[in-house]
Short mmCIF file of C-alpha atoms and ligand atoms in Angstrom, two decimals:
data_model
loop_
_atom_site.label_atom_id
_atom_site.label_comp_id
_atom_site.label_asym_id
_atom_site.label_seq_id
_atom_site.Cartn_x
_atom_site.Cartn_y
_atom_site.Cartn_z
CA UNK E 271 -34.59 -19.54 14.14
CA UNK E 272 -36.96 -21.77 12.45
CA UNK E 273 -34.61 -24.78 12.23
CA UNK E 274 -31.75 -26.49 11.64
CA UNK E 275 -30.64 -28.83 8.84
CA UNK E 276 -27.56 -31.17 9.21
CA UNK E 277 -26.32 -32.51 5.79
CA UNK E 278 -23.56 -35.17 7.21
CA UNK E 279 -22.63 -36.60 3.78
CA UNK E 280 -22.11 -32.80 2.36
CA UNK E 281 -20.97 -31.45 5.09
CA UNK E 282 -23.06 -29.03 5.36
CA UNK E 283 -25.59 -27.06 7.93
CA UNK E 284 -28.47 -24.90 7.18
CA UNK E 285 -29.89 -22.30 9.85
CA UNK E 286 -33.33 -21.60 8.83
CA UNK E 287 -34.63 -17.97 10.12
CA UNK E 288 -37.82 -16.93 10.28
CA UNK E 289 -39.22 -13.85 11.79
CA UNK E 290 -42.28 -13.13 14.15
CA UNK E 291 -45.27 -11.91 13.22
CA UNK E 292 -45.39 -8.15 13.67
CA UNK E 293 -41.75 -7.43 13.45
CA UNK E 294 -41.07 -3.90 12.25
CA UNK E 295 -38.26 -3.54 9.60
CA UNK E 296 -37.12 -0.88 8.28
CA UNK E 297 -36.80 1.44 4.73
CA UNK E 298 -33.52 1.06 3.23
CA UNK E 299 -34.00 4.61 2.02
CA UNK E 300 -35.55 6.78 5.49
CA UNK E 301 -34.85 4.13 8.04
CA UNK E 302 -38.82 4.55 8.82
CA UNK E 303 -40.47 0.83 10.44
CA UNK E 304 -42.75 -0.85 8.71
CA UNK E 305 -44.21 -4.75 8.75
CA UNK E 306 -43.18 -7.08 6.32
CA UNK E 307 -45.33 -6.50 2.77
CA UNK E 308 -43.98 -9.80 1.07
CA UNK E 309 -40.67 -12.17 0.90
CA UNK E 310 -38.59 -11.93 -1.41
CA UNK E 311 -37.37 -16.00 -2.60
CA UNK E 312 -35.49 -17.99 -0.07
CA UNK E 313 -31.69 -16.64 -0.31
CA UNK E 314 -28.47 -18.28 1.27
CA UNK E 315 -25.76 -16.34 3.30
CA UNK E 316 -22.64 -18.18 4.28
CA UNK E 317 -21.80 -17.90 7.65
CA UNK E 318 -18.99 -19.19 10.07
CA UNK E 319 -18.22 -22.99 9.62
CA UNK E 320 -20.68 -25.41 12.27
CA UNK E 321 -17.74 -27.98 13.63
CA UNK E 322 -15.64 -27.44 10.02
CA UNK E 323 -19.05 -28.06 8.53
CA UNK E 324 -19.87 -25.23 6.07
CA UNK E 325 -22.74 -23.12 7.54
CA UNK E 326 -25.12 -21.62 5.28
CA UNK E 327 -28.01 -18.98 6.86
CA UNK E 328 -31.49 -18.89 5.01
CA UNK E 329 -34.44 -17.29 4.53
CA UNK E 330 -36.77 -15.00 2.64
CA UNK E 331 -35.48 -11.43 2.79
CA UNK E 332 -38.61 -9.30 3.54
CA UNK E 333 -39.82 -5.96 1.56
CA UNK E 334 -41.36 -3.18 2.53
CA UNK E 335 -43.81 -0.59 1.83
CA UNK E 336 -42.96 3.06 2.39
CA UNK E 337 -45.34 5.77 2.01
CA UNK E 338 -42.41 7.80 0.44
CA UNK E 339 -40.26 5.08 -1.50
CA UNK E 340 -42.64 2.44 -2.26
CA UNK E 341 -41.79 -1.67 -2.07
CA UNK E 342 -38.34 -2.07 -1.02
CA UNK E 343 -36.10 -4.57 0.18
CA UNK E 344 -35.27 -3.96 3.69
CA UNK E 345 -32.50 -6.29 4.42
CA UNK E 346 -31.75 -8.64 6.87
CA UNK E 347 -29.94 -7.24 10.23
CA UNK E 348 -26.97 -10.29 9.51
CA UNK E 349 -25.85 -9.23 6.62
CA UNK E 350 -25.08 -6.37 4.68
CA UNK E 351 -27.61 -5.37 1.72
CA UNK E 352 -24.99 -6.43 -1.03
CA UNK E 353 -23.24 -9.20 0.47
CA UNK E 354 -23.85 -13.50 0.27
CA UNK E 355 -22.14 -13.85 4.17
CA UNK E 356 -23.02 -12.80 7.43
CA UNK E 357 -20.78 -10.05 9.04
CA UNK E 358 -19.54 -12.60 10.95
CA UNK E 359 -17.91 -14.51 8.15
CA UNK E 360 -17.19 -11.31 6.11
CA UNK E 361 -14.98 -10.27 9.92
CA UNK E 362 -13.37 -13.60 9.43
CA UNK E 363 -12.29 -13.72 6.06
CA UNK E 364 -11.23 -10.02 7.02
CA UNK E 365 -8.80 -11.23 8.93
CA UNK E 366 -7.79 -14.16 7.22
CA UNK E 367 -6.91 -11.68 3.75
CA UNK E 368 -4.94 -9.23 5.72
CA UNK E 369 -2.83 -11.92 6.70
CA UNK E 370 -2.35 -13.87 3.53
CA UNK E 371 -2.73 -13.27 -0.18
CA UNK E 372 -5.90 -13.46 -2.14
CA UNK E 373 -5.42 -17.20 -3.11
CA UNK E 374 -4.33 -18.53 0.26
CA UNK E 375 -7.10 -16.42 1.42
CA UNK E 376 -9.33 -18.54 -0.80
CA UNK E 377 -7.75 -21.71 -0.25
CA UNK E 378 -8.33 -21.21 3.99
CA UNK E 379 -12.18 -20.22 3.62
CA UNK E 380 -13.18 -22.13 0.36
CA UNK E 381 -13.72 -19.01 -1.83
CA UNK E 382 -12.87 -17.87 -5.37
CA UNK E 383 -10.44 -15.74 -5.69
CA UNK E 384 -13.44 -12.94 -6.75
CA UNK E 385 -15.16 -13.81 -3.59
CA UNK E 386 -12.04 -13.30 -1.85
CA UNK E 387 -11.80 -9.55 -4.04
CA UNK E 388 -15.24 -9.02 -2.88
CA UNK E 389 -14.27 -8.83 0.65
CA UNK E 390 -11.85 -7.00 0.49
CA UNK E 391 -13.63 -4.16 -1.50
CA UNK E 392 -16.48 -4.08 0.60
CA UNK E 393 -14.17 -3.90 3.76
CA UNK E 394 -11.86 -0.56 1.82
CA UNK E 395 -15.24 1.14 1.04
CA UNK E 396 -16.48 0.25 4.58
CA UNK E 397 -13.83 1.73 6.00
CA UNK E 398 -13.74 4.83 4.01
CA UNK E 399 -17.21 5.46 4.99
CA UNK E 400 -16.32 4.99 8.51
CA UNK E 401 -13.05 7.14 8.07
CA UNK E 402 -12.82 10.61 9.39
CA UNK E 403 -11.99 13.52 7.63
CA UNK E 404 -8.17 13.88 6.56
CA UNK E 405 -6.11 15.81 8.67
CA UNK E 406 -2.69 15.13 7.15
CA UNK E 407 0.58 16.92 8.79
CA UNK E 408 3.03 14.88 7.13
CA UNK E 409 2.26 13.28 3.70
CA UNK E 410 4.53 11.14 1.60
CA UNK E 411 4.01 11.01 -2.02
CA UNK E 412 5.58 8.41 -4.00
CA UNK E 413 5.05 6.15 -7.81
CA UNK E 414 4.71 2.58 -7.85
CA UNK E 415 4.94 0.34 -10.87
CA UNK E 416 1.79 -1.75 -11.52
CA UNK E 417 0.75 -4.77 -13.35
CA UNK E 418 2.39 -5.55 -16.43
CA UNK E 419 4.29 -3.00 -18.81
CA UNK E 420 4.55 0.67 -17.75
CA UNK E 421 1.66 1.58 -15.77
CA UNK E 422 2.15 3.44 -12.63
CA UNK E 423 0.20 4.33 -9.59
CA UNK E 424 0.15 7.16 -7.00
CA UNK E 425 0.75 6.81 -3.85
CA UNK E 426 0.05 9.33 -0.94
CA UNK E 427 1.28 8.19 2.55
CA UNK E 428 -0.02 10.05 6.26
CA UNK E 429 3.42 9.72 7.47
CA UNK E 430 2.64 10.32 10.98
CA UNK E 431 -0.11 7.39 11.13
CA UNK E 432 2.06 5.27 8.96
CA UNK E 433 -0.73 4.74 6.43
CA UNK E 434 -1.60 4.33 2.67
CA UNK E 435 -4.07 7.59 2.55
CA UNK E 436 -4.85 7.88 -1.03
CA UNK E 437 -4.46 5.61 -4.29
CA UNK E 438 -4.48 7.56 -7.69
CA UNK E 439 -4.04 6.37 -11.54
CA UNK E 440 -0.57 7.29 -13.39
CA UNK E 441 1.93 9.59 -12.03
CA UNK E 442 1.36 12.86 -13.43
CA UNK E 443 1.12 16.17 -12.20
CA UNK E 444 -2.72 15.71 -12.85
CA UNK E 445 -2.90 12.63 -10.83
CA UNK E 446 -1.43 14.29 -7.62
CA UNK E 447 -3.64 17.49 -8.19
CA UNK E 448 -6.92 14.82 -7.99
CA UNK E 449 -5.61 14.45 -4.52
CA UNK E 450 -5.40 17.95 -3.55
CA UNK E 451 -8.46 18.83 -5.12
CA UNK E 452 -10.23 16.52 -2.92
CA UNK E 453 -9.04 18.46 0.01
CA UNK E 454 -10.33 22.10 1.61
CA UNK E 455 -8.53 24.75 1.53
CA UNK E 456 -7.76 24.46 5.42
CA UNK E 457 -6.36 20.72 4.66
CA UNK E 458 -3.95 21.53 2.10
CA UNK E 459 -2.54 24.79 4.66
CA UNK E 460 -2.51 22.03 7.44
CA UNK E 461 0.39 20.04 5.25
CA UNK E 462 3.36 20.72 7.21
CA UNK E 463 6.06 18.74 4.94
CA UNK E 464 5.71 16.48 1.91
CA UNK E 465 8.21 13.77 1.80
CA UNK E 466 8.88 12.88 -1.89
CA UNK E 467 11.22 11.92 -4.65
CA UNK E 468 12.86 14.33 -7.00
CA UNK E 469 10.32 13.96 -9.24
CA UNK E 470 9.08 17.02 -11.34
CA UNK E 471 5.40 16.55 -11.58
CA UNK E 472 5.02 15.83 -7.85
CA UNK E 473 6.91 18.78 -6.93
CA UNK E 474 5.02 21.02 -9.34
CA UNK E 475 1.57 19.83 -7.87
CA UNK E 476 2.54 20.34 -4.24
CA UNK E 477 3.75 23.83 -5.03
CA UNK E 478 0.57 24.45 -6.56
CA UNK E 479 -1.59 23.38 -4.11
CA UNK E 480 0.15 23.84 -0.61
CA UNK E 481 0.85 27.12 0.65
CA UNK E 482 4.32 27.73 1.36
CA UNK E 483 5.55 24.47 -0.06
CA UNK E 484 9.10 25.33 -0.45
CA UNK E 485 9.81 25.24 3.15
CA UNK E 486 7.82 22.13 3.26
CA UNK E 487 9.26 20.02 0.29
CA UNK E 488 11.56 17.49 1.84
CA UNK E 489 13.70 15.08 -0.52
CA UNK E 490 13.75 11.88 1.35
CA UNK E 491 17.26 10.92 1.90
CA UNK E 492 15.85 6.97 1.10
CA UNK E 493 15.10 8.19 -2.56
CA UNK E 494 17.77 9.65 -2.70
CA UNK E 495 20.19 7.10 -1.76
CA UNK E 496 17.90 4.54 -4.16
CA UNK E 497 19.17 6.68 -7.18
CA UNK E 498 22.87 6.60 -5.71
CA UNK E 499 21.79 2.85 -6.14
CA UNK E 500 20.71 3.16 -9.38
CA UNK E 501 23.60 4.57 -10.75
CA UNK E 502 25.90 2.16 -8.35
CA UNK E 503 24.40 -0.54 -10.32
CA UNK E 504 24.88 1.03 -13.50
CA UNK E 505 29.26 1.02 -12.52
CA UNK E 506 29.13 -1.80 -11.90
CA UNK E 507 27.24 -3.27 -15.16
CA UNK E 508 29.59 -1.38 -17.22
CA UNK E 509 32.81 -2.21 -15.39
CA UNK E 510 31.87 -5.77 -15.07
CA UNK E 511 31.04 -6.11 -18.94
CA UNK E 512 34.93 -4.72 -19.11
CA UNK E 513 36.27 -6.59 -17.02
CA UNK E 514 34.61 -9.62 -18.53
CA UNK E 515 36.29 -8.37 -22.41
CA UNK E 516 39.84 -8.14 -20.62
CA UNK E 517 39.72 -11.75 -19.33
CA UNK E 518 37.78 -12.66 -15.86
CA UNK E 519 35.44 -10.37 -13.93
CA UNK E 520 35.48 -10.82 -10.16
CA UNK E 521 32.35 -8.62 -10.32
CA UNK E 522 29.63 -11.34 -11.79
CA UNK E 523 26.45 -12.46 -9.43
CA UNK E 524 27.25 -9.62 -7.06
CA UNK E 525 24.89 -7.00 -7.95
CA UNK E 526 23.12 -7.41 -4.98
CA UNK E 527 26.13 -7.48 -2.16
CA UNK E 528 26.56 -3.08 -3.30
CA UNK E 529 23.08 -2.54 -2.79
CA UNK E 530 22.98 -3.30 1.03
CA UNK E 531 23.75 -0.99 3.67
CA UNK E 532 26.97 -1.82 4.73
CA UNK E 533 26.03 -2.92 8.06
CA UNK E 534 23.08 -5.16 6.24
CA UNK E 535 25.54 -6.98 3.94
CA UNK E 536 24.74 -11.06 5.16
CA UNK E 537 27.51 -12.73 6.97
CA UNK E 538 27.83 -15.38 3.98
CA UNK E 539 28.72 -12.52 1.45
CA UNK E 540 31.37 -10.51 3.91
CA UNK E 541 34.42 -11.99 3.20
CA UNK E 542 34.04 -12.04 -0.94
CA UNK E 543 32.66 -8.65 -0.43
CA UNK E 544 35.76 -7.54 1.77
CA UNK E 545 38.18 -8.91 -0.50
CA UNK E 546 36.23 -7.06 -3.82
CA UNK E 547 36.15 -3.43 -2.24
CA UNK E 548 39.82 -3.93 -1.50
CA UNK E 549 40.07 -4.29 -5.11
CA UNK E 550 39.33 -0.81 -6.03
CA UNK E 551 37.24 -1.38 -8.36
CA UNK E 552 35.25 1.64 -9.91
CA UNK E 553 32.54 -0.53 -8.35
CA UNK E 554 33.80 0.04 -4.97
CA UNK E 555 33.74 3.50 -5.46
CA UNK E 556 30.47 4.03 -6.16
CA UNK E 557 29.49 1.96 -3.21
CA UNK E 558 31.57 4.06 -0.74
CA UNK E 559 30.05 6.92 -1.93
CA UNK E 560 27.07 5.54 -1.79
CA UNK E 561 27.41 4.83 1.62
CA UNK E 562 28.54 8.49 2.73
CA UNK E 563 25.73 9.85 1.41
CA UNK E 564 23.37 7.25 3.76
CA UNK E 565 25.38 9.52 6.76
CA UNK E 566 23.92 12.58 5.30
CA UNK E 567 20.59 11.79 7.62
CA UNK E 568 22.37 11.41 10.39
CA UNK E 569 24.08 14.96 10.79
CA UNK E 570 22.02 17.20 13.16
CA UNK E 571 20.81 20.56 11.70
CA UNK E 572 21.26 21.33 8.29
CA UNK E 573 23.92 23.73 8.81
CA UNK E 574 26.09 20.44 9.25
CA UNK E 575 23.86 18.78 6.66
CA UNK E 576 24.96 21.32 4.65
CA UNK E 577 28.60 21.48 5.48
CA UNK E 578 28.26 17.58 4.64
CA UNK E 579 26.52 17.90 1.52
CA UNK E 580 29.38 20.17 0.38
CA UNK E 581 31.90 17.98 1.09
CA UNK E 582 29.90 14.77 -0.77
CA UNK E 583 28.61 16.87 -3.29
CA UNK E 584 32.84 17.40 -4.25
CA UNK E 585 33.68 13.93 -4.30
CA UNK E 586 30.75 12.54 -6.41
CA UNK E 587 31.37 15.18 -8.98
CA UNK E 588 35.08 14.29 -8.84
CA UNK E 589 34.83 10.44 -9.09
CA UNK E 590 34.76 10.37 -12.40
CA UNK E 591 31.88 7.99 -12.55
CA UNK E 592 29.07 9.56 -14.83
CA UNK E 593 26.18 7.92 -13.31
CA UNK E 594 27.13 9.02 -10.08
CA UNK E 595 28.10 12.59 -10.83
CA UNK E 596 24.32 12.64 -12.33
CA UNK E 597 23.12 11.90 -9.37
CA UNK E 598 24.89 14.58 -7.61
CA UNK E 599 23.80 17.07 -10.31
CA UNK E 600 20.35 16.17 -10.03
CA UNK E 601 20.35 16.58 -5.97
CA UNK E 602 22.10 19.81 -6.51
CA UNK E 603 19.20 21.25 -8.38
CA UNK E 604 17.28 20.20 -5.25
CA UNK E 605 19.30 20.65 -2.55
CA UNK E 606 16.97 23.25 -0.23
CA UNK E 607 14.30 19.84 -0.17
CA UNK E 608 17.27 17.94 0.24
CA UNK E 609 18.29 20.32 3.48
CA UNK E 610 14.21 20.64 4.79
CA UNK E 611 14.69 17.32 5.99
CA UNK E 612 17.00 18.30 8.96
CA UNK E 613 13.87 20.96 9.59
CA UNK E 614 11.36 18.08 9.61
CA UNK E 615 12.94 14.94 10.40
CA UNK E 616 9.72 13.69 8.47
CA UNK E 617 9.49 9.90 9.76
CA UNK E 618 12.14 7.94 7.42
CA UNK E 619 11.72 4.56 8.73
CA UNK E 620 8.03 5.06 8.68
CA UNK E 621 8.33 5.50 5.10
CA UNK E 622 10.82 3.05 4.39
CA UNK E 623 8.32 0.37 6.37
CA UNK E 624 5.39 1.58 3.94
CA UNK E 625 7.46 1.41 0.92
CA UNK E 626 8.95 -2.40 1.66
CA UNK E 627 5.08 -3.04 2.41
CA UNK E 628 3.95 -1.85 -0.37
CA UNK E 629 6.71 -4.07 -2.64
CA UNK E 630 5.53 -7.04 -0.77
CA UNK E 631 1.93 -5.90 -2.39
CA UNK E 632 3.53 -5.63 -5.79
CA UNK E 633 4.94 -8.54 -5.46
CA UNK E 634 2.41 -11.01 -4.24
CA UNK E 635 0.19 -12.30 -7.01
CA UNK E 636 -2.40 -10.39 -6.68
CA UNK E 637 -3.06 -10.18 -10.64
CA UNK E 638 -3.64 -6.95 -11.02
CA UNK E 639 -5.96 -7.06 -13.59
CA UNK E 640 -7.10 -3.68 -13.11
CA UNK E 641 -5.50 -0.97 -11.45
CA UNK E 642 -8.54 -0.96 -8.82
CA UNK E 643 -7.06 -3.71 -6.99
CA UNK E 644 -3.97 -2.13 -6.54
CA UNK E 645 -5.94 0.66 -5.15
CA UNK E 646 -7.74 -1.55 -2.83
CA UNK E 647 -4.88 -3.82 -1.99
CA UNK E 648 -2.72 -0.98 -0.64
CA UNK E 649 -6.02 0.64 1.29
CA UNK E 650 -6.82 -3.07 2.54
CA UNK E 651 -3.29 -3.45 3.99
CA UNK E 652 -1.94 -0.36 4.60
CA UNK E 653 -4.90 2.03 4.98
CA UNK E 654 -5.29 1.67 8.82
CA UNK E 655 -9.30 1.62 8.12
CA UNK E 656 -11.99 0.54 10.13
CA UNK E 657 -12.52 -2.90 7.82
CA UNK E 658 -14.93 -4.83 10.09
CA UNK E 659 -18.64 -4.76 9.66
CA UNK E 660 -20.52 -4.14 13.04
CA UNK E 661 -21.20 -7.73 14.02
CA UNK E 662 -24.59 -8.48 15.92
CA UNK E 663 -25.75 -11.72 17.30
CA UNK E 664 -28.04 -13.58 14.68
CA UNK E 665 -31.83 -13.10 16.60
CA UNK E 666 -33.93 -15.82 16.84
ZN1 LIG C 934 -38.77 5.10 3.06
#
């Protein structure tokens, strides 16, 4: 350290480094150690605040030489090559985005929300560097919305690490085979069960690419009771726009109370909701239906799953509700991935806990003005990567 600089008025500090004569540095290109051949001009790294004063590192980056590569920069050992803070601020604000959104993160450690972007891409291709090779037993697959209009993402889940793996554009066939084509042929045998929705181009890809994948498609009973959802919803719409021509709907500002699990339904809603389902309302149909078909998961082989299925399977198709006879149609089509979950148990709650992340991530306002930061939101937060940089003290 050559010296230090305290600016009371701006608040500010400034660490001057300088280094000894004779230090060796090295080529960014072959690592080989060579003295200093010039400096570049004096640069500024921002570095972890001095007693809430804002903390700025400088010097004159030096260049090398090489016999094989000729006059390059060799970088400084506190910061990386393409950043303007030291690892130990880039750790910080690590830490600081993973727990907040982009423009909290901003607000906390005086950055623009780019800066705060910045960070976080560096930290997702950091950790993807740093990430060992996939060995996925139990993936998830699933489409997310995106942005504005009708843009979708890919999503593919390790559902035994309870991670975000893999981020792809769109939702089509194609997009899942970009996954699979970035995997050997001894990954894509070591899939053991894919955990998805009913949803055609997914299916098609898996069977394409993973060998045996009909004993290894599972139908997650979660997406499956979110389309017994759907079409709960879609009852109750209709019945309540009825209701409301007859005279007086009892069924207005409820839509929510039918989509909990029973046992979820808030204490404030549970006697108004008590009082409705005695009604029997089509409504109330749906929802009990609905709720059998959250019991499926809990039956213990799928010889009783099956037995089960049978005996939901006949009263959704004789309930007289169309949405919800779809639904049963559609799960009919699919019933042996429907049944491969009592073979593979494949970790429900660990999806459900990725998908309710993920929402949050949707959610937030993360202005997703490309679909790149969905991709490196979901990998930032959910991709269980090594983020950090390798922090050294600053010499001198
Ligand atoms: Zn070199």
């Amino acid at each position: 350290m050559e010296r230090i600089e305290l600016h009371v008025r701006d608040e500010k500090v400034d660490v001057y480094q300088v280094h000894a004569d004779g230090v060796l540095w090295p080529c960014p290109e072959c690592g080989n150690k060579l003295p200093a051949y010039d400096h570049k001009d004096e640069r500024v790294w921002r570095h972890l605040d001095t007693m809430a004063f804002q903390t700025g590192v400088r010097a004159r980056p030096p260049r090398v030489e090489c016999p094989d590569h000729g006059v390059r920069p060799a970088g400084v050992p506190w910061a990386e090559s393409n950043s303007r803070f030291t690892k130990f601020f880039e750790r910080f604000a690590i830490d600081v985005a993973q727990e907040t959104d982009p423009k909290g993160a901003g607000k906390i450690l005086k950055l623009s929300w780019d800066e705060v972007w910045g960070v976080q891409e560096r930290a997702v291709a950091r950790g993807l560097r740093a990430k060992p090779p996939v060995a996925l037993r139990f993936m998830g697959v699933d489409e997310k919305a995106v942005g504005h209009g009708h843009q979708y993402a890919t999503i593919v889940y390790n559902l035994e690490e309870g991670t975000g793996e893999w981020v792809g554009e769109g939702r089509k066939k194609e997009t899942l085979d970009g996954f699979f084509q970035g995997l050997t042929t001894e990954q894509r045998a070591g899939i053991e069960a894919g955990g998805l929705d009913m949803w055609g181009p997914f299916i098609a890809s898996i069977r394409e690419h993973v060998p045996g994948a009909e004993g290894k498609l599972v139908y997650d009973p979660f997406h499956i009771v979110g389309h017994m959802n759907e079409a709960g919803n879609d009852v109750r719409k209709r019945e309540h726009r009825q209701l409301s021509e007859e005279g007086r709907s009892p069924l207005g500002g409820t839509r929510f109370w039918w989509l909990y699990g029973r046992e979820n339904l808030p204490e404030r809603h549970r006697e108004g909701f008590a009082a409705l389902h005695a009604a029997h309302l089509k409504t109330g149909r749906a929802y009990a239906i609905k709720e059998a078909l959250r019991d499926l998961r809990v039956q213990d082989s799928s010889k009783t799953g099956a037995a089960y299925w049978r005996w939901w399977r006949f009263w959704a198709t004789h309930s007289r509700l169309a949405p919800v006879i779809r639904v049963a149609q559609m799960m009919k089509a699919h019933l042996d991935g429907g049944l491969n979950y009592f073979a593979h148990r494949i970790a429900n709650a660990v999806a459900e806990g990725l998908n309710s992340k993920i929402a949050t991530l949707q959610k937030l306002v993360y202005g997703f003005r490309n679909k790149d930061h969905f991709r490196t939101a979901v990998l930032f937060r959910c991709g269980g990567l090594q983020l950090h940089p390798v922090t050294h003290p600053i010499p001198g």
